[in-house]
Tab-separated table of C-alpha atoms and ligand atoms in Angstrom:
chain	number	residue	atom	x	y	z
A	1	MET	CA	-56.627	-17.057	-86.622
A	2	ALA	CA	-53.505	-15.295	-87.261
A	3	GLU	CA	-54.261	-11.849	-89.565
A	4	THR	CA	-52.187	-9.763	-91.241
A	5	LEU	CA	-53.604	-6.719	-93.472
A	6	ILE	CA	-51.173	-5.260	-96.345
A	7	ARG	CA	-52.980	-1.683	-96.608
A	8	ARG	CA	-53.433	0.502	-99.725
A	9	ALA	CA	-50.879	-0.180	-101.899
A	10	GLY	CA	-49.878	1.770	-104.635
A	11	THR	CA	-50.062	-0.855	-106.971
A	12	VAL	CA	-50.594	-4.228	-106.983
A	13	LEU	CA	-49.432	-6.863	-110.188
A	14	THR	CA	-51.709	-9.840	-108.985
A	15	MET	CA	-49.731	-11.886	-111.781
A	16	ASP	CA	-53.255	-13.517	-111.486
A	17	ASP	CA	-55.138	-15.348	-114.711
A	18	THR	CA	-56.183	-11.802	-116.666
A	19	ARG	CA	-53.317	-10.139	-114.922
A	20	GLN	CA	-55.284	-7.749	-112.774
A	21	GLU	CA	-53.518	-4.196	-111.840
A	22	LEU	CA	-55.466	-2.784	-108.776
A	23	SER	CA	-54.693	0.384	-107.272
A	24	ARG	CA	-54.819	1.501	-103.420
A	25	ALA	CA	-55.380	-1.977	-102.851
A	26	ASP	CA	-55.533	-3.856	-99.105
A	27	ILE	CA	-54.933	-7.198	-99.563
A	28	LEU	CA	-55.783	-9.724	-95.979
A	29	ILE	CA	-53.817	-12.905	-95.208
A	30	ARG	CA	-55.256	-15.052	-92.797
A	31	ASP	CA	-53.796	-18.574	-91.288
A	32	GLY	CA	-51.038	-18.089	-94.465
A	33	VAL	CA	-53.250	-17.999	-96.929
A	34	ILE	CA	-54.313	-14.580	-99.063
A	35	ALA	CA	-57.955	-14.487	-97.562
A	36	GLU	CA	-59.343	-11.007	-99.413
A	37	ILE	CA	-58.301	-8.385	-101.933
A	38	GLY	CA	-60.211	-5.249	-102.403
A	39	GLU	CA	-61.031	-1.620	-100.850
A	40	GLY	CA	-61.316	-1.189	-97.446
A	41	LEU	CA	-60.311	-4.428	-96.004
A	42	THR	CA	-60.118	-4.743	-91.554
A	43	THR	CA	-58.779	-6.413	-89.302
A	44	THR	CA	-57.923	-6.909	-85.807
A	45	GLY	CA	-54.407	-8.309	-86.477
A	46	GLU	CA	-51.177	-7.080	-87.446
A	47	THR	CA	-51.273	-3.953	-90.135
A	48	VAL	CA	-48.456	-2.640	-92.571
A	49	ASP	CA	-48.719	0.265	-94.938
A	50	ALA	CA	-47.757	0.009	-98.265
A	51	ARG	CA	-48.922	3.283	-99.419
A	52	GLY	CA	-46.414	4.088	-102.269
A	53	CYS	CA	-45.615	0.743	-102.285
A	54	VAL	CA	-45.461	-2.006	-105.554
A	55	VAL	CA	-46.837	-5.304	-104.646
A	56	THR	CA	-46.173	-8.814	-106.301
A	57	PRO	CA	-46.367	-12.003	-106.306
A	58	GLY	CA	-42.798	-13.588	-104.103
A	59	LEU	CA	-40.369	-14.098	-106.952
A	60	VAL	CA	-39.812	-17.946	-107.347
A	61	ASN	CA	-35.972	-19.246	-107.824
A	62	THR	CA	-35.547	-22.591	-110.356
A	63	HIS	CA	-31.801	-22.939	-110.275
A	64	HIS	CA	-29.560	-22.330	-107.629
A	65	HIS	CA	-26.234	-24.156	-106.282
A	66	LEU	CA	-26.534	-22.643	-102.687
A	67	TYR	CA	-22.900	-24.063	-100.965
A	68	GLN	CA	-21.266	-21.856	-103.837
A	69	THR	CA	-22.329	-18.293	-101.436
A	70	LEU	CA	-19.022	-19.499	-99.981
A	71	THR	CA	-16.628	-19.398	-103.721
A	72	ARG	CA	-17.471	-16.321	-105.249
A	73	ALA	CA	-15.285	-14.749	-107.452
A	74	VAL	CA	-12.291	-17.653	-106.776
A	75	PRO	CA	-9.486	-16.099	-108.562
A	76	GLY	CA	-8.869	-19.047	-111.444
A	77	GLY	CA	-12.331	-19.209	-112.080
A	78	GLN	CA	-13.403	-15.905	-112.837
A	79	ASP	CA	-12.390	-15.938	-116.315
A	80	ALA	CA	-12.837	-19.525	-117.638
A	81	LEU	CA	-15.288	-21.584	-119.157
A	82	LEU	CA	-17.508	-23.526	-117.593
A	83	PHE	CA	-15.400	-26.908	-117.921
A	84	GLY	CA	-12.319	-24.876	-116.653
A	85	TRP	CA	-14.360	-23.548	-114.683
A	86	LEU	CA	-15.661	-26.564	-112.768
A	87	ARG	CA	-11.897	-27.662	-112.213
A	88	THR	CA	-10.743	-25.328	-111.050
A	89	LEU	CA	-13.491	-25.418	-108.249
A	90	TYR	CA	-13.923	-28.838	-107.540
A	91	PRO	CA	-10.928	-29.286	-105.496
A	92	ILE	CA	-12.075	-26.049	-103.002
A	93	TRP	CA	-15.642	-27.450	-102.256
A	94	ALA	CA	-14.633	-31.445	-102.069
A	95	ARG	CA	-13.650	-29.581	-98.589
A	96	PHE	CA	-16.910	-28.814	-97.610
A	97	GLY	CA	-18.653	-30.277	-94.993
A	98	PRO	CA	-22.587	-30.197	-92.988
A	99	GLU	CA	-21.282	-26.560	-91.724
A	100	GLU	CA	-20.138	-25.079	-94.700
A	101	MET	CA	-23.422	-26.033	-96.528
A	102	ARG	CA	-25.887	-24.691	-94.043
A	103	VAL	CA	-23.707	-21.739	-93.629
A	104	SER	CA	-23.622	-21.132	-97.072
A	105	ALA	CA	-27.029	-22.013	-97.887
A	106	LEU	CA	-28.673	-20.009	-94.922
A	107	THR	CA	-26.629	-16.697	-96.559
A	108	GLY	CA	-27.771	-17.697	-100.040
A	109	LEU	CA	-31.357	-17.595	-98.817
A	110	ALA	CA	-30.988	-14.687	-97.211
A	111	GLU	CA	-29.527	-12.491	-100.681
A	112	LEU	CA	-32.396	-14.307	-102.167
A	113	ALA	CA	-35.076	-13.171	-99.687
A	114	LEU	CA	-33.919	-9.413	-99.864
A	115	SER	CA	-34.514	-9.137	-103.649
A	116	GLY	CA	-38.209	-10.918	-102.945
A	117	CYS	CA	-37.684	-14.503	-103.166
A	118	THR	CA	-39.925	-16.752	-101.662
A	119	MET	CA	-39.953	-20.110	-103.300
A	120	SER	CA	-36.343	-20.977	-104.016
A	121	SER	CA	-34.815	-24.511	-105.414
A	122	ASP	CA	-31.551	-25.927	-104.820
A	123	HIS	CA	-29.706	-28.417	-106.357
A	124	LEU	CA	-26.732	-29.694	-104.500
A	125	TYR	CA	-25.029	-32.455	-106.060
A	126	LEU	CA	-22.086	-33.194	-104.031
A	127	TYR	CA	-21.617	-34.352	-100.431
A	128	PRO	CA	-18.594	-34.478	-99.216
A	129	ASN	CA	-17.246	-35.564	-95.770
A	130	GLY	CA	-20.682	-36.064	-94.252
A	131	ALA	CA	-22.538	-33.873	-96.099
A	132	ARG	CA	-26.149	-33.952	-96.477
A	133	LEU	CA	-29.484	-32.474	-98.377
A	134	ASP	CA	-30.304	-32.293	-94.510
A	135	ASP	CA	-28.322	-29.559	-93.857
A	136	THR	CA	-29.617	-27.319	-96.834
A	137	ILE	CA	-33.362	-27.663	-95.990
A	138	ASP	CA	-32.458	-26.913	-91.912
A	139	ALA	CA	-31.426	-23.435	-93.130
A	140	ALA	CA	-34.536	-23.098	-95.258
A	141	ARG	CA	-36.542	-23.784	-92.315
A	142	GLU	CA	-34.618	-21.226	-90.069
A	143	ILE	CA	-34.778	-18.264	-92.577
A	144	GLY	CA	-38.645	-19.240	-93.264
A	145	LEU	CA	-38.378	-19.761	-97.439
A	146	ARG	CA	-40.435	-21.815	-99.273
A	147	PHE	CA	-37.948	-24.661	-100.370
A	148	HIS	CA	-37.352	-27.232	-103.330
A	149	PRO	CA	-34.191	-28.473	-102.668
A	150	THR	CA	-32.924	-31.753	-105.167
A	151	ARG	CA	-30.639	-34.828	-104.036
A	152	GLY	CA	-28.055	-33.613	-106.903
A	153	ALA	CA	-25.658	-36.728	-107.834
A	154	MET	CA	-23.028	-36.939	-109.703
A	155	SER	CA	-21.354	-41.074	-110.194
A	156	ILE	CA	-18.726	-40.680	-113.431
A	157	GLY	CA	-15.379	-39.630	-111.814
A	158	GLU	CA	-12.189	-39.054	-113.882
A	159	SER	CA	-10.493	-42.259	-113.730
A	160	ASP	CA	-13.652	-43.201	-115.976
A	161	GLY	CA	-13.284	-40.098	-118.243
A	162	GLY	CA	-16.166	-37.836	-116.559
A	163	LEU	CA	-14.897	-34.272	-115.556
A	164	PRO	CA	-15.353	-34.317	-111.854
A	165	PRO	CA	-12.475	-35.770	-109.436
A	166	ASP	CA	-13.295	-39.313	-108.029
A	167	VAL	CA	-13.350	-38.314	-104.627
A	168	LEU	CA	-16.765	-36.224	-105.613
A	169	VAL	CA	-18.639	-38.969	-107.258
A	170	GLU	CA	-20.902	-41.464	-105.215
A	171	ALA	CA	-21.700	-45.518	-106.010
A	172	GLU	CA	-24.941	-45.290	-108.182
A	173	ALA	CA	-26.455	-47.495	-105.754
A	174	ALA	CA	-25.940	-45.592	-102.773
A	175	ILE	CA	-27.696	-42.429	-104.779
A	176	LEU	CA	-30.727	-44.129	-105.326
A	177	GLU	CA	-30.942	-45.045	-101.784
A	178	ASP	CA	-30.282	-41.291	-100.079
A	179	CYS	CA	-32.892	-40.077	-102.906
A	180	VAL	CA	-35.634	-42.302	-100.814
A	181	ARG	CA	-34.122	-41.565	-97.899
A	182	VAL	CA	-34.865	-37.806	-97.824
A	183	ILE	CA	-37.791	-38.052	-100.366
A	184	ASP	CA	-39.323	-40.039	-97.007
A	185	ALA	CA	-37.806	-37.421	-94.793
A	186	HIS	CA	-38.449	-34.017	-95.759
A	187	HIS	CA	-40.747	-34.394	-99.382
A	188	ASP	CA	-44.197	-33.015	-98.410
A	189	ALA	CA	-47.258	-33.359	-101.234
A	190	SER	CA	-49.857	-31.409	-99.389
A	191	GLU	CA	-50.631	-27.909	-100.886
A	192	GLY	CA	-49.252	-25.223	-98.839
A	193	ALA	CA	-45.751	-27.681	-98.795
A	194	MET	CA	-42.887	-25.512	-97.391
A	195	VAL	CA	-40.434	-28.348	-98.118
A	196	ARG	CA	-40.533	-30.570	-101.794
A	197	VAL	CA	-37.874	-32.807	-102.446
A	198	GLY	CA	-36.659	-33.084	-106.662
A	199	ILE	CA	-33.965	-35.804	-108.095
A	200	ALA	CA	-31.450	-34.094	-109.778
A	201	PRO	CA	-28.025	-35.661	-111.088
A	202	CYS	CA	-25.566	-32.975	-111.924
A	203	SER	CA	-25.544	-33.169	-115.856
A	204	PRO	CA	-25.842	-35.610	-118.500
A	205	PHE	CA	-21.540	-35.850	-118.792
A	206	SER	CA	-21.525	-36.303	-114.800
A	207	VAL	CA	-23.980	-39.580	-114.699
A	208	SER	CA	-24.584	-42.130	-116.249
A	209	ARG	CA	-27.263	-43.136	-118.431
A	210	ASP	CA	-28.518	-45.720	-116.048
A	211	LEU	CA	-28.302	-44.072	-113.501
A	212	MET	CA	-30.658	-41.058	-115.431
A	213	ARG	CA	-33.054	-43.784	-116.036
A	214	GLU	CA	-33.443	-45.378	-112.433
A	215	ALA	CA	-34.019	-41.676	-111.154
A	216	ALA	CA	-36.571	-40.838	-113.859
A	217	LEU	CA	-38.368	-44.668	-112.781
A	218	LEU	CA	-37.776	-43.598	-109.444
A	219	ALA	CA	-39.168	-39.868	-109.296
A	220	ARG	CA	-42.435	-41.154	-111.082
A	221	ASP	CA	-42.730	-43.805	-108.613
A	222	LYS	CA	-42.826	-40.772	-105.727
A	223	GLY	CA	-44.138	-38.748	-106.993
A	224	VAL	CA	-41.624	-35.981	-107.394
A	225	MET	CA	-40.195	-33.592	-109.818
A	226	LEU	CA	-36.873	-34.155	-112.276
A	227	HIS	CA	-33.893	-31.343	-112.523
A	228	THR	CA	-30.928	-31.291	-114.366
A	229	HIS	CA	-28.765	-29.326	-116.303
A	230	LEU	CA	-29.236	-29.564	-120.017
A	231	ALA	CA	-27.667	-27.497	-123.377
A	232	GLU	CA	-26.039	-24.964	-121.253
A	233	ASN	CA	-23.317	-24.519	-124.291
A	234	ASP	CA	-21.632	-25.566	-127.027
A	235	GLU	CA	-18.845	-27.699	-125.439
A	236	ASP	CA	-22.485	-29.397	-124.033
A	237	ILE	CA	-23.505	-30.198	-126.892
A	238	ALA	CA	-20.179	-31.600	-128.600
A	239	TYR	CA	-19.917	-33.570	-125.273
A	240	SER	CA	-24.161	-35.169	-125.760
A	241	GLN	CA	-23.299	-35.903	-129.626
A	242	ALA	CA	-19.431	-37.451	-128.892
A	243	ARG	CA	-20.504	-40.018	-126.216
A	244	PHE	CA	-24.575	-40.645	-126.404
A	245	GLY	CA	-24.694	-39.533	-130.470
A	246	CYS	CA	-27.169	-37.474	-130.143
A	247	ARG	CA	-28.592	-33.761	-128.960
A	248	PRO	CA	-29.632	-33.189	-125.917
A	249	GLY	CA	-33.110	-33.371	-126.059
A	250	GLN	CA	-33.255	-36.600	-127.953
A	251	TYR	CA	-31.281	-38.013	-125.116
A	252	ALA	CA	-33.145	-36.695	-122.243
A	253	GLU	CA	-36.510	-37.843	-124.545
A	254	ASP	CA	-34.988	-41.288	-124.313
A	255	LEU	CA	-34.604	-41.488	-120.518
A	256	GLY	CA	-37.660	-40.890	-119.648
A	257	TRP	CA	-36.429	-36.811	-118.685
A	258	THR	CA	-39.182	-34.869	-120.558
A	259	GLY	CA	-43.001	-33.821	-119.308
A	260	GLU	CA	-44.940	-31.742	-116.337
A	261	ASP	CA	-42.934	-33.323	-113.804
A	262	VAL	CA	-39.158	-32.274	-115.208
A	263	TRP	CA	-37.367	-29.033	-115.770
A	264	HIS	CA	-33.979	-28.233	-117.204
A	265	ALA	CA	-31.601	-25.562	-116.159
A	266	HIS	CA	-29.896	-22.930	-118.557
A	267	CYS	CA	-31.001	-25.181	-121.965
A	268	VAL	CA	-29.176	-22.079	-123.818
A	269	LYS	CA	-28.559	-24.541	-127.205
A	270	LEU	CA	-32.148	-25.932	-127.002
A	271	ASP	CA	-32.493	-25.850	-131.043
A	272	GLY	CA	-36.351	-25.626	-133.032
A	273	ALA	CA	-37.709	-29.371	-132.625
A	274	GLU	CA	-35.866	-29.734	-128.494
A	275	ILE	CA	-38.058	-26.242	-128.142
A	276	ASP	CA	-41.207	-28.138	-129.552
A	277	LEU	CA	-40.131	-30.959	-127.936
A	278	PHE	CA	-40.601	-29.537	-124.452
A	279	ALA	CA	-43.645	-27.553	-125.445
A	280	ARG	CA	-45.501	-30.340	-126.214
A	281	SER	CA	-44.582	-32.309	-123.597
A	282	ARG	CA	-44.475	-29.262	-120.300
A	283	THR	CA	-41.155	-29.170	-119.641
A	284	GLY	CA	-39.878	-26.765	-118.117
A	285	ILE	CA	-36.865	-24.269	-118.445
A	286	ALA	CA	-35.295	-21.972	-115.506
A	287	HIS	CA	-33.433	-19.802	-117.305
A	288	CYS	CA	-29.961	-18.405	-115.956
A	289	PRO	CA	-28.994	-15.102	-117.674
A	290	CYS	CA	-26.238	-13.938	-115.492
A	291	SER	CA	-24.967	-16.903	-115.434
A	292	ASN	CA	-24.889	-17.517	-118.896
A	293	CYS	CA	-23.124	-14.025	-119.731
A	294	ARG	CA	-20.966	-14.523	-116.904
A	295	LEU	CA	-18.987	-18.088	-118.204
A	296	GLY	CA	-20.238	-16.756	-121.637
A	297	SER	CA	-22.541	-19.624	-123.027
A	298	GLY	CA	-24.651	-17.651	-125.036
A	299	ILE	CA	-28.706	-16.332	-125.095
A	300	ALA	CA	-30.988	-18.795	-124.362
A	301	PRO	CA	-34.034	-19.008	-127.140
A	302	VAL	CA	-36.542	-17.697	-124.553
A	303	ARG	CA	-38.623	-15.444	-126.701
A	304	ALA	CA	-38.474	-18.414	-129.385
A	305	MET	CA	-39.560	-20.663	-126.196
A	306	ARG	CA	-42.255	-18.554	-124.691
A	307	ASP	CA	-44.104	-18.409	-128.340
A	308	ALA	CA	-43.847	-22.166	-128.567
A	309	GLY	CA	-45.317	-22.498	-124.972
A	310	VAL	CA	-42.407	-23.650	-123.072
A	311	LYS	CA	-42.827	-22.932	-119.535
A	312	VAL	CA	-39.994	-20.292	-118.903
A	313	ALA	CA	-38.918	-20.109	-115.155
A	314	LEU	CA	-36.151	-17.607	-113.699
A	315	GLY	CA	-32.966	-19.213	-111.897
A	316	VAL	CA	-29.687	-17.164	-110.607
A	317	ASP	CA	-27.641	-20.230	-110.552
A	318	GLY	CA	-24.867	-20.733	-108.346
A	319	SER	CA	-22.876	-18.044	-106.625
A	320	ALA	CA	-19.801	-19.190	-108.143
A	321	SER	CA	-20.658	-18.671	-111.648
A	322	ASN	CA	-23.342	-15.152	-111.135
A	323	ASP	CA	-21.673	-14.401	-108.889
A	324	SER	CA	-24.475	-12.221	-107.301
A	325	GLY	CA	-27.939	-13.978	-106.559
A	326	ASN	CA	-30.157	-10.990	-106.198
A	327	LEU	CA	-33.333	-12.557	-108.001
A	328	VAL	CA	-35.112	-9.205	-109.098
A	329	ALA	CA	-31.663	-8.192	-111.099
A	330	GLU	CA	-32.057	-11.654	-112.468
A	331	ALA	CA	-35.394	-10.694	-114.196
A	332	ARG	CA	-34.078	-7.249	-115.138
A	333	GLN	CA	-31.245	-9.453	-116.587
A	334	ALA	CA	-33.735	-11.677	-118.515
A	335	MET	CA	-35.645	-8.903	-119.936
A	336	LEU	CA	-32.482	-7.130	-121.540
A	337	LEU	CA	-30.659	-10.417	-122.760
A	338	GLN	CA	-33.548	-11.352	-125.192
A	339	ARG	CA	-33.940	-7.706	-125.789
A	340	VAL	CA	-29.757	-8.251	-127.421
A	341	ALA	CA	-30.823	-11.226	-129.155
A	342	ARG	CA	-33.826	-10.034	-130.707
A	343	GLY	CA	-34.466	-6.290	-130.291
A	344	ALA	CA	-36.573	-3.663	-127.756
A	345	ASP	CA	-40.004	-5.138	-128.156
A	346	ALA	CA	-38.663	-9.074	-127.510
A	347	MET	CA	-39.484	-8.408	-123.816
A	348	SER	CA	-41.640	-6.388	-121.671
A	349	ALA	CA	-40.659	-5.469	-117.809
A	350	ARG	CA	-44.175	-7.186	-117.245
A	351	GLU	CA	-43.656	-10.236	-118.727
A	352	ALA	CA	-40.159	-10.872	-117.480
A	353	LEU	CA	-41.527	-10.332	-113.841
A	354	GLU	CA	-44.317	-12.485	-114.791
A	355	ILE	CA	-41.626	-15.127	-115.949
A	356	ALA	CA	-39.997	-14.687	-111.935
A	357	THR	CA	-42.881	-15.017	-110.386
A	358	ARG	CA	-46.242	-17.271	-111.803
A	359	GLY	CA	-43.617	-18.556	-114.445
A	360	GLY	CA	-41.237	-19.989	-111.937
A	361	ALA	CA	-44.545	-21.715	-109.671
A	362	ASP	CA	-45.706	-23.306	-112.507
A	363	VAL	CA	-42.616	-24.384	-113.525
A	364	LEU	CA	-41.839	-26.147	-109.832
A	365	GLY	CA	-45.499	-27.493	-109.806
A	366	ARG	CA	-47.041	-24.813	-107.839
A	367	PRO	CA	-50.215	-23.373	-108.745
A	368	ASP	CA	-51.206	-22.585	-105.055
A	369	THR	CA	-48.083	-19.667	-105.227
A	370	GLY	CA	-47.024	-17.303	-107.402
A	371	ARG	CA	-49.921	-15.338	-107.807
A	372	LEU	CA	-51.766	-12.960	-105.561
A	373	ALA	CA	-55.735	-14.066	-105.571
A	374	PRO	CA	-58.264	-15.186	-102.832
A	375	GLY	CA	-57.109	-18.705	-101.563
A	376	LYS	CA	-53.570	-18.845	-103.335
A	377	ARG	CA	-50.590	-18.809	-100.155
A	378	ALA	CA	-49.464	-15.256	-99.186
A	379	ASP	CA	-45.986	-15.672	-100.577
A	380	ILE	CA	-46.157	-11.713	-101.111
A	381	ALA	CA	-43.140	-8.793	-101.543
A	382	ILE	CA	-43.527	-5.374	-101.182
A	383	TRP	CA	-41.517	-3.338	-103.085
A	384	ASP	CA	-41.442	0.336	-102.013
A	385	VAL	CA	-40.538	2.722	-104.815
A	386	SER	CA	-40.364	6.550	-103.245
A	387	GLY	CA	-36.058	5.673	-103.641
A	388	VAL	CA	-33.952	7.012	-105.876
A	389	GLU	CA	-33.956	3.828	-108.445
A	390	SER	CA	-37.357	4.829	-108.660
A	391	ALA	CA	-37.473	8.683	-108.793
A	392	GLY	CA	-38.546	10.427	-111.724
A	393	SER	CA	-40.413	6.845	-112.941
A	394	TRP	CA	-43.972	7.565	-114.912
A	395	ASP	CA	-44.917	3.834	-114.203
A	396	PRO	CA	-43.630	2.369	-110.747
A	397	ALA	CA	-44.944	-0.556	-111.477
A	398	ALA	CA	-42.303	-1.507	-114.467
A	399	LEU	CA	-40.102	-2.822	-111.552
A	400	LEU	CA	-37.731	-3.938	-114.315
A	401	LEU	CA	-36.683	-0.758	-116.188
A	402	ALA	CA	-36.791	1.527	-112.961
A	403	GLY	CA	-37.062	0.229	-109.054
A	404	PRO	CA	-35.194	-1.319	-106.473
A	405	THR	CA	-33.342	-4.176	-105.904
A	406	GLN	CA	-34.268	-5.097	-102.549
A	407	VAL	CA	-37.354	-5.769	-101.213
A	408	ARG	CA	-38.634	-3.421	-98.717
A	409	HIS	CA	-41.197	-5.740	-96.578
A	410	LEU	CA	-41.257	-10.142	-97.629
A	411	PHE	CA	-44.335	-12.219	-96.597
A	412	VAL	CA	-44.012	-16.279	-97.253
A	413	GLU	CA	-46.819	-18.750	-96.078
A	414	GLY	CA	-47.977	-15.544	-94.332
A	415	ARG	CA	-44.677	-14.906	-92.006
A	416	GLN	CA	-42.756	-11.873	-92.564
A	417	VAL	CA	-39.548	-13.053	-93.702
A	418	VAL	CA	-38.266	-9.192	-94.302
A	419	ARG	CA	-38.674	-6.261	-92.464
A	420	ASP	CA	-37.979	-2.787	-93.817
A	421	PHE	CA	-34.776	-4.674	-95.834
A	422	HIS	CA	-33.952	-6.552	-93.117
A	423	VAL	CA	-34.716	-10.790	-92.584
A	424	THR	CA	-36.293	-11.430	-89.707
A	425	THR	CA	-36.034	-14.519	-89.356
A	426	ILE	CA	-32.243	-15.343	-88.232
A	427	ASP	CA	-29.025	-13.162	-87.521
A	428	LEU	CA	-27.995	-12.693	-90.287
A	429	PRO	CA	-24.397	-10.487	-89.235
A	430	ARG	CA	-23.906	-13.562	-87.061
A	431	VAL	CA	-24.408	-16.032	-90.304
A	432	LEU	CA	-21.977	-13.767	-92.137
A	433	GLU	CA	-19.363	-13.943	-89.511
A	434	ASP	CA	-19.775	-17.422	-89.457
A	435	GLN	CA	-19.686	-17.481	-93.347
A	436	ARG	CA	-16.311	-15.481	-93.094
A	437	ARG	CA	-14.631	-17.801	-90.845
A	438	LEU	CA	-15.587	-20.814	-93.356
A	439	ALA	CA	-14.326	-18.782	-96.171
A	440	ARG	CA	-10.641	-17.860	-95.067
A	441	ARG	CA	-10.335	-21.623	-93.892
A	442	LEU	CA	-11.200	-22.743	-97.542
A	443	MET	CA	-8.249	-20.048	-98.538
A	444	THR	CA	-5.581	-21.206	-96.598
B	1	ZN	ZN1	-26.346	-24.392	-112.555
């Protein structure tokens, strides 16, 4: 029986059903699960001193393309709009293979872990030169983060009027076959699962209507979730209306792409009727504020979505469109962006943190995570608020107003992945050396 005791936390933001905030509380972890929260707890196992720290549930990232960690700040894409940005990067990505996928995933997951993230989704939609979803799953197992990889896909290449070059698209039958393979090999439906696989055609403009429909049928047959990009910017809406004769919400609904087993990235341009549809159908959203700013896509109507009852989560999006992958900084950006649109009372620091923790867990169908309560998985972030970023703060628990952007300690399923600001589970300097070597190769 493995036990760890987190002792005398300054404040615990539980994000439980009553949003309790506890002072000087202890958290006892036993076999990967939170056994008890209270004062004066004891253990014969390891003890972690959390005095002067704020403790939160681990943050949850619901949209990423980890492979892009190798193509940050590419000059030709730095100032381009979405479609132009994609056209710049596709030929570079076409040179990736299994090693690029594994090393970029390790780097991106390490960056997330250091920013307080315990569970991440990933959307891998291109498989050049023998790359497989398994390459990223190996990386997640190595570093020890809870992982929801999605088997993405593109099937309409340039010669069929699509955006990606033909070399990056796959035949639809092969895509569905590989979805079945990775689900059967890696998906774990049980409580506390470390890996759950989803199905995720890249976007309505890179696969056919048939593949969208078949993907939804397969996901329901296998009991896995569905994910894609939707309504990201004005070009996206114009494309939907020109090609499908309807708005993205209608397209999604017609093809079976609404429901509590579906979450869509971005949704910057959803209108009122689409927001109502997503609320009614319990469809989730991965809000990616930095990417939306970076690509000039607009401000997602998160306040209106939350008020309508839509499930909203947070995503850093790919490192090539952010270009950072710091999840707690992303939560701050979400808070700030709603204030740009709606005023200073549009979103509090605590609400944005709730979206980043509990909100993410709910969108990914993981009520066993995202909150600190007995019986929940021990995914825990410990923030040191004694540093210069928090100095003078009257409310250190308002982390997103004046708080650290790196976590001090991080536990996933009770295992310590970050200790004193360092990743413990992998040799990060070695990974970064590999990353530099691979990036140099891609630049030539
Ligand atoms: Zn994306």
